[in-house]
Amino acid sequence: MSGPSRTQRPMSPLRAFFHHETSAGLVLMACALAAIAVANSPLAPDYFVTLHAYAGPLSVQHWVNDGLMAVFFLLVGLEIKREILTGQLATWGKRTLPGVAAVGGMAIPGIVYVMLNLNNPDALRGWAIPAATDIAFALGVMSLLGSRVPSSLKIFLAALAIIDDLGAVIIIAIFYTANINVAALLGAVFVFGILRSLCAANFQDLRIYLALGAVLWVLLLVSGVHATLAGVLLALTIPITTASATPDPARQTAPLHRLESLLHAPVAFAILPIFGFANAGVSFASITPAIMTDTLAVGVAAGLLIGKVVGIFGAVALMVRLRLAELPTHATWLQVLGVAFLCGIGFTMSLFIGLLAFEDPHMQDRVKYGILAGSLLAGVLGYGILRIAGRRAL
């Protein structure tokens, strides 16, 4: 069998995507557990002091959440653009089932959360926290099952989570934007216009895109719009086609594919673990039985554990029953239920939205309790259901 030509994009990006995401999920789990252990050890004071120490204009935690996570959002944006233009979401037929499932998986958790917090107005701002799925965690758990899960379900989960990420980006832009600095925002719009013009001209030099992306990040940080959105906006302007003729072999791969390939490893094995370690640390010293009736924590946990399952599984069942879509190839209803539970693992994006929704550290801790409890139960149940379903399929 002949190898790929030098002008082709890297072979099997979906396989590389699964490799990085599943491995990243396992590393992220380890870092989250390490953060919890440190936050409940004699090292806890040093841990929290370090996170809140300032390095220049921002604290260490803000550099992680606003700076490093902008690179994560850049990768998310590149994956969304690639999948929509050339991948698993390239046609409406491929988008329909994961798209409807993602909408259900965002709407129902939010409704569950709001219903539980109707008498707690201060908590209502967190309605979007359980709407997010952590694809790295979900695929990491799924990878433990090996061949028990058909590849079509992995593709379905990846497509659903990518659409979910797009929804989370839109939610952050609309609902979690602070007071606007109009001058800085206009500057960001101007820089984005330059980037769009470069993309329209199929300009290939990634260094220029990244330099302008850094300027865009600073302007958005000052503007009041969350700076991480600079990553998504930059991703939308990276060309997905090569130049018509170039003598440089390194540039015979499209800029989007080059940048995506460069970012996967550092995001998977550095940025996400650092984010997890910086944000998952929560002390359990103050936990009392009253947490079981705290509507903020319970709302987040119930949204992830119940809302995600009802929203995703219900959407899939409705689409299939109406004959508007079919189950993923070789997948059973029990396996789809297991995947719906795995989508209740909302760690990274849920933590991120929770930090945007609430500035009060005590409310942030209650959010973390809910995320950890809901994600843990959803992951365990999803793994157990898929393991049982896989045995039946063998």
JSON list of N, CA and C in Angstrom, two decimals, residues 258-303:
[
{"chain": "A", "resi": 258, "resn": "ARG", "atom": "N", "xyz": [-1.80, 22.08, 10.42]},
{"chain": "A", "resi": 258, "resn": "ARG", "atom": "CA", "xyz": [-0.49, 22.22, 11.06]},
{"chain": "A", "resi": 258, "resn": "ARG", "atom": "C", "xyz": [-0.63, 22.71, 12.50]},
{"chain": "A", "resi": 259, "resn": "LEU", "atom": "N", "xyz": [-1.45, 23.75, 12.68]},
{"chain": "A", "resi": 259, "resn": "LEU", "atom": "CA", "xyz": [-1.60, 24.32, 14.00]},
{"chain": "A", "resi": 259, "resn": "LEU", "atom": "C", "xyz": [-2.31, 23.35, 14.94]},
{"chain": "A", "resi": 260, "resn": "GLU", "atom": "N", "xyz": [-3.32, 22.66, 14.43]},
{"chain": "A", "resi": 260, "resn": "GLU", "atom": "CA", "xyz": [-4.04, 21.68, 15.25]},
{"chain": "A", "resi": 260, "resn": "GLU", "atom": "C", "xyz": [-3.09, 20.59, 15.71]},
{"chain": "A", "resi": 261, "resn": "SER", "atom": "N", "xyz": [-2.25, 20.12, 14.81]},
{"chain": "A", "resi": 261, "resn": "SER", "atom": "CA", "xyz": [-1.29, 19.08, 15.16]},
{"chain": "A", "resi": 261, "resn": "SER", "atom": "C", "xyz": [-0.29, 19.57, 16.21]},
{"chain": "A", "resi": 262, "resn": "LEU", "atom": "N", "xyz": [0.15, 20.82, 16.08]},
{"chain": "A", "resi": 262, "resn": "LEU", "atom": "CA", "xyz": [1.10, 21.39, 17.03]},
{"chain": "A", "resi": 262, "resn": "LEU", "atom": "C", "xyz": [0.50, 21.57, 18.42]},
{"chain": "A", "resi": 263, "resn": "LEU", "atom": "N", "xyz": [-0.80, 21.88, 18.47]},
{"chain": "A", "resi": 263, "resn": "LEU", "atom": "CA", "xyz": [-1.43, 22.22, 19.75]},
{"chain": "A", "resi": 263, "resn": "LEU", "atom": "C", "xyz": [-1.94, 21.01, 20.53]},
{"chain": "A", "resi": 264, "resn": "HIS", "atom": "N", "xyz": [-2.26, 19.92, 19.85]},
{"chain": "A", "resi": 264, "resn": "HIS", "atom": "CA", "xyz": [-2.90, 18.80, 20.54]},
{"chain": "A", "resi": 264, "resn": "HIS", "atom": "C", "xyz": [-2.13, 18.33, 21.77]},
{"chain": "A", "resi": 265, "resn": "ALA", "atom": "N", "xyz": [-0.86, 18.05, 21.62]},
{"chain": "A", "resi": 265, "resn": "ALA", "atom": "CA", "xyz": [-0.08, 17.51, 22.74]},
{"chain": "A", "resi": 265, "resn": "ALA", "atom": "C", "xyz": [0.06, 18.51, 23.89]},
{"chain": "A", "resi": 266, "resn": "PRO", "atom": "N", "xyz": [0.49, 19.76, 23.64]},
{"chain": "A", "resi": 266, "resn": "PRO", "atom": "CA", "xyz": [0.61, 20.69, 24.77]},
{"chain": "A", "resi": 266, "resn": "PRO", "atom": "C", "xyz": [-0.72, 20.99, 25.46]},
{"chain": "A", "resi": 267, "resn": "VAL", "atom": "N", "xyz": [-1.81, 21.06, 24.71]},
{"chain": "A", "resi": 267, "resn": "VAL", "atom": "CA", "xyz": [-3.11, 21.30, 25.33]},
{"chain": "A", "resi": 267, "resn": "VAL", "atom": "C", "xyz": [-3.53, 20.08, 26.16]},
{"chain": "A", "resi": 268, "resn": "ALA", "atom": "N", "xyz": [-3.36, 18.90, 25.56]},
{"chain": "A", "resi": 268, "resn": "ALA", "atom": "CA", "xyz": [-3.80, 17.67, 26.23]},
{"chain": "A", "resi": 268, "resn": "ALA", "atom": "C", "xyz": [-2.99, 17.36, 27.47]},
{"chain": "A", "resi": 269, "resn": "PHE", "atom": "N", "xyz": [-1.68, 17.56, 27.39]},
{"chain": "A", "resi": 269, "resn": "PHE", "atom": "CA", "xyz": [-0.81, 17.07, 28.46]},
{"chain": "A", "resi": 269, "resn": "PHE", "atom": "C", "xyz": [-0.16, 18.16, 29.30]},
{"chain": "A", "resi": 270, "resn": "ALA", "atom": "N", "xyz": [-0.48, 19.43, 29.01]},
{"chain": "A", "resi": 270, "resn": "ALA", "atom": "CA", "xyz": [0.05, 20.52, 29.83]},
{"chain": "A", "resi": 270, "resn": "ALA", "atom": "C", "xyz": [-1.07, 21.47, 30.25]},
{"chain": "A", "resi": 271, "resn": "ILE", "atom": "N", "xyz": [-1.76, 22.07, 29.28]},
{"chain": "A", "resi": 271, "resn": "ILE", "atom": "CA", "xyz": [-2.72, 23.13, 29.60]},
{"chain": "A", "resi": 271, "resn": "ILE", "atom": "C", "xyz": [-3.91, 22.59, 30.39]},
{"chain": "A", "resi": 272, "resn": "LEU", "atom": "N", "xyz": [-4.54, 21.53, 29.91]},
{"chain": "A", "resi": 272, "resn": "LEU", "atom": "CA", "xyz": [-5.69, 20.99, 30.63]},
{"chain": "A", "resi": 272, "resn": "LEU", "atom": "C", "xyz": [-5.31, 20.44, 32.01]},
{"chain": "A", "resi": 273, "resn": "PRO", "atom": "N", "xyz": [-4.22, 19.70, 32.14]},
{"chain": "A", "resi": 273, "resn": "PRO", "atom": "CA", "xyz": [-3.82, 19.26, 33.48]},
{"chain": "A", "resi": 273, "resn": "PRO", "atom": "C", "xyz": [-3.53, 20.42, 34.43]},
{"chain": "A", "resi": 274, "resn": "ILE", "atom": "N", "xyz": [-2.88, 21.48, 33.92]},
{"chain": "A", "resi": 274, "resn": "ILE", "atom": "CA", "xyz": [-2.60, 22.65, 34.76]},
{"chain": "A", "resi": 274, "resn": "ILE", "atom": "C", "xyz": [-3.92, 23.30, 35.19]},
{"chain": "A", "resi": 275, "resn": "PHE", "atom": "N", "xyz": [-4.86, 23.43, 34.25]},
{"chain": "A", "resi": 275, "resn": "PHE", "atom": "CA", "xyz": [-6.16, 24.00, 34.58]},
{"chain": "A", "resi": 275, "resn": "PHE", "atom": "C", "xyz": [-6.85, 23.15, 35.65]},
{"chain": "A", "resi": 276, "resn": "GLY", "atom": "N", "xyz": [-6.82, 21.84, 35.45]},
{"chain": "A", "resi": 276, "resn": "GLY", "atom": "CA", "xyz": [-7.45, 20.94, 36.41]},
{"chain": "A", "resi": 276, "resn": "GLY", "atom": "C", "xyz": [-6.83, 21.06, 37.78]},
{"chain": "A", "resi": 277, "resn": "PHE", "atom": "N", "xyz": [-5.51, 21.14, 37.83]},
{"chain": "A", "resi": 277, "resn": "PHE", "atom": "CA", "xyz": [-4.82, 21.23, 39.13]},
{"chain": "A", "resi": 277, "resn": "PHE", "atom": "C", "xyz": [-5.09, 22.57, 39.79]},
{"chain": "A", "resi": 278, "resn": "ALA", "atom": "N", "xyz": [-5.22, 23.63, 38.99]},
{"chain": "A", "resi": 278, "resn": "ALA", "atom": "CA", "xyz": [-5.42, 24.97, 39.54]},
{"chain": "A", "resi": 278, "resn": "ALA", "atom": "C", "xyz": [-6.85, 25.21, 39.99]},
{"chain": "A", "resi": 279, "resn": "ASN", "atom": "N", "xyz": [-7.80, 24.43, 39.49]},
{"chain": "A", "resi": 279, "resn": "ASN", "atom": "CA", "xyz": [-9.21, 24.74, 39.76]},
{"chain": "A", "resi": 279, "resn": "ASN", "atom": "C", "xyz": [-9.99, 23.63, 40.47]},
{"chain": "A", "resi": 280, "resn": "ALA", "atom": "N", "xyz": [-9.49, 22.42, 40.47]},
{"chain": "A", "resi": 280, "resn": "ALA", "atom": "CA", "xyz": [-10.24, 21.33, 41.11]},
{"chain": "A", "resi": 280, "resn": "ALA", "atom": "C", "xyz": [-10.01, 21.26, 42.60]},
{"chain": "A", "resi": 281, "resn": "GLY", "atom": "N", "xyz": [-8.99, 21.95, 43.08]},
{"chain": "A", "resi": 281, "resn": "GLY", "atom": "CA", "xyz": [-8.68, 21.88, 44.50]},
{"chain": "A", "resi": 281, "resn": "GLY", "atom": "C", "xyz": [-9.77, 22.51, 45.35]},
{"chain": "A", "resi": 282, "resn": "VAL", "atom": "N", "xyz": [-10.43, 21.73, 46.13]},
{"chain": "A", "resi": 282, "resn": "VAL", "atom": "CA", "xyz": [-11.48, 22.21, 47.02]},
{"chain": "A", "resi": 282, "resn": "VAL", "atom": "C", "xyz": [-11.36, 21.46, 48.33]},
{"chain": "A", "resi": 283, "resn": "SER", "atom": "N", "xyz": [-11.45, 22.21, 49.43]},
{"chain": "A", "resi": 283, "resn": "SER", "atom": "CA", "xyz": [-11.33, 21.59, 50.75]},
{"chain": "A", "resi": 283, "resn": "SER", "atom": "C", "xyz": [-12.65, 20.98, 51.16]},
{"chain": "A", "resi": 284, "resn": "PHE", "atom": "N", "xyz": [-12.58, 19.77, 51.70]},
{"chain": "A", "resi": 284, "resn": "PHE", "atom": "CA", "xyz": [-13.78, 19.10, 52.18]},
{"chain": "A", "resi": 284, "resn": "PHE", "atom": "C", "xyz": [-13.97, 19.30, 53.69]},
{"chain": "A", "resi": 285, "resn": "ALA", "atom": "N", "xyz": [-13.12, 20.14, 54.27]},
{"chain": "A", "resi": 285, "resn": "ALA", "atom": "CA", "xyz": [-13.18, 20.32, 55.73]},
{"chain": "A", "resi": 285, "resn": "ALA", "atom": "C", "xyz": [-14.49, 20.94, 56.17]},
{"chain": "A", "resi": 286, "resn": "SER", "atom": "N", "xyz": [-15.06, 21.79, 55.32]},
{"chain": "A", "resi": 286, "resn": "SER", "atom": "CA", "xyz": [-16.29, 22.50, 55.71]},
{"chain": "A", "resi": 286, "resn": "SER", "atom": "C", "xyz": [-17.57, 21.80, 55.26]},
{"chain": "A", "resi": 287, "resn": "ILE", "atom": "N", "xyz": [-17.43, 20.61, 54.66]},
{"chain": "A", "resi": 287, "resn": "ILE", "atom": "CA", "xyz": [-18.62, 19.90, 54.20]},
{"chain": "A", "resi": 287, "resn": "ILE", "atom": "C", "xyz": [-19.40, 19.36, 55.40]},
{"chain": "A", "resi": 288, "resn": "THR", "atom": "N", "xyz": [-20.69, 19.62, 55.37]},
{"chain": "A", "resi": 288, "resn": "THR", "atom": "CA", "xyz": [-21.60, 19.10, 56.40]},
{"chain": "A", "resi": 288, "resn": "THR", "atom": "C", "xyz": [-22.77, 18.41, 55.69]},
{"chain": "A", "resi": 289, "resn": "PRO", "atom": "N", "xyz": [-23.59, 17.67, 56.44]},
{"chain": "A", "resi": 289, "resn": "PRO", "atom": "CA", "xyz": [-24.76, 17.06, 55.80]},
{"chain": "A", "resi": 289, "resn": "PRO", "atom": "C", "xyz": [-25.67, 18.06, 55.10]},
{"chain": "A", "resi": 290, "resn": "ALA", "atom": "N", "xyz": [-25.55, 19.36, 55.45]},
{"chain": "A", "resi": 290, "resn": "ALA", "atom": "CA", "xyz": [-26.39, 20.38, 54.82]},
{"chain": "A", "resi": 290, "resn": "ALA", "atom": "C", "xyz": [-26.12, 20.51, 53.33]},
{"chain": "A", "resi": 291, "resn": "ILE", "atom": "N", "xyz": [-24.93, 20.05, 52.89]},
{"chain": "A", "resi": 291, "resn": "ILE", "atom": "CA", "xyz": [-24.61, 20.15, 51.46]},
{"chain": "A", "resi": 291, "resn": "ILE", "atom": "C", "xyz": [-25.59, 19.35, 50.62]},
{"chain": "A", "resi": 292, "resn": "MET", "atom": "N", "xyz": [-26.20, 18.33, 51.22]},
{"chain": "A", "resi": 292, "resn": "MET", "atom": "CA", "xyz": [-27.16, 17.49, 50.51]},
{"chain": "A", "resi": 292, "resn": "MET", "atom": "C", "xyz": [-28.44, 18.24, 50.16]},
{"chain": "A", "resi": 293, "resn": "THR", "atom": "N", "xyz": [-28.68, 19.34, 50.86]},
{"chain": "A", "resi": 293, "resn": "THR", "atom": "CA", "xyz": [-29.88, 20.14, 50.57]},
{"chain": "A", "resi": 293, "resn": "THR", "atom": "C", "xyz": [-29.52, 21.50, 49.98]},
{"chain": "A", "resi": 294, "resn": "ASP", "atom": "N", "xyz": [-28.24, 21.73, 49.69]},
{"chain": "A", "resi": 294, "resn": "ASP", "atom": "CA", "xyz": [-27.81, 22.99, 49.08]},
{"chain": "A", "resi": 294, "resn": "ASP", "atom": "C", "xyz": [-28.22, 22.98, 47.61]},
{"chain": "A", "resi": 295, "resn": "THR", "atom": "N", "xyz": [-29.13, 23.87, 47.24]},
{"chain": "A", "resi": 295, "resn": "THR", "atom": "CA", "xyz": [-29.69, 23.80, 45.89]},
{"chain": "A", "resi": 295, "resn": "THR", "atom": "C", "xyz": [-28.66, 24.13, 44.81]},
{"chain": "A", "resi": 296, "resn": "LEU", "atom": "N", "xyz": [-27.64, 24.93, 45.15]},
{"chain": "A", "resi": 296, "resn": "LEU", "atom": "CA", "xyz": [-26.61, 25.24, 44.16]},
{"chain": "A", "resi": 296, "resn": "LEU", "atom": "C", "xyz": [-25.82, 23.99, 43.81]},
{"chain": "A", "resi": 297, "resn": "ALA", "atom": "N", "xyz": [-25.29, 23.30, 44.82]},
{"chain": "A", "resi": 297, "resn": "ALA", "atom": "CA", "xyz": [-24.51, 22.09, 44.58]},
{"chain": "A", "resi": 297, "resn": "ALA", "atom": "C", "xyz": [-25.37, 20.98, 44.00]},
{"chain": "A", "resi": 298, "resn": "VAL", "atom": "N", "xyz": [-26.56, 20.79, 44.59]},
{"chain": "A", "resi": 298, "resn": "VAL", "atom": "CA", "xyz": [-27.45, 19.72, 44.11]},
{"chain": "A", "resi": 298, "resn": "VAL", "atom": "C", "xyz": [-27.93, 20.02, 42.70]},
{"chain": "A", "resi": 299, "resn": "GLY", "atom": "N", "xyz": [-28.18, 21.31, 42.40]},
{"chain": "A", "resi": 299, "resn": "GLY", "atom": "CA", "xyz": [-28.62, 21.68, 41.05]},
{"chain": "A", "resi": 299, "resn": "GLY", "atom": "C", "xyz": [-27.58, 21.35, 40.00]},
{"chain": "A", "resi": 300, "resn": "VAL", "atom": "N", "xyz": [-26.32, 21.63, 40.31]},
{"chain": "A", "resi": 300, "resn": "VAL", "atom": "CA", "xyz": [-25.24, 21.29, 39.37]},
{"chain": "A", "resi": 300, "resn": "VAL", "atom": "C", "xyz": [-25.13, 19.78, 39.19]},
{"chain": "A", "resi": 301, "resn": "ALA", "atom": "N", "xyz": [-25.10, 19.04, 40.32]},
{"chain": "A", "resi": 301, "resn": "ALA", "atom": "CA", "xyz": [-24.97, 17.58, 40.26]},
{"chain": "A", "resi": 301, "resn": "ALA", "atom": "C", "xyz": [-26.15, 16.95, 39.53]},
{"chain": "A", "resi": 302, "resn": "ALA", "atom": "N", "xyz": [-27.37, 17.40, 39.85]},
{"chain": "A", "resi": 302, "resn": "ALA", "atom": "CA", "xyz": [-28.56, 16.83, 39.20]},
{"chain": "A", "resi": 302, "resn": "ALA", "atom": "C", "xyz": [-28.60, 17.19, 37.72]},
{"chain": "A", "resi": 303, "resn": "GLY", "atom": "N", "xyz": [-28.16, 18.40, 37.39]},
{"chain": "A", "resi": 303, "resn": "GLY", "atom": "CA", "xyz": [-28.13, 18.79, 35.98]},
{"chain": "A", "resi": 303, "resn": "GLY", "atom": "C", "xyz": [-27.21, 17.88, 35.18]}
]
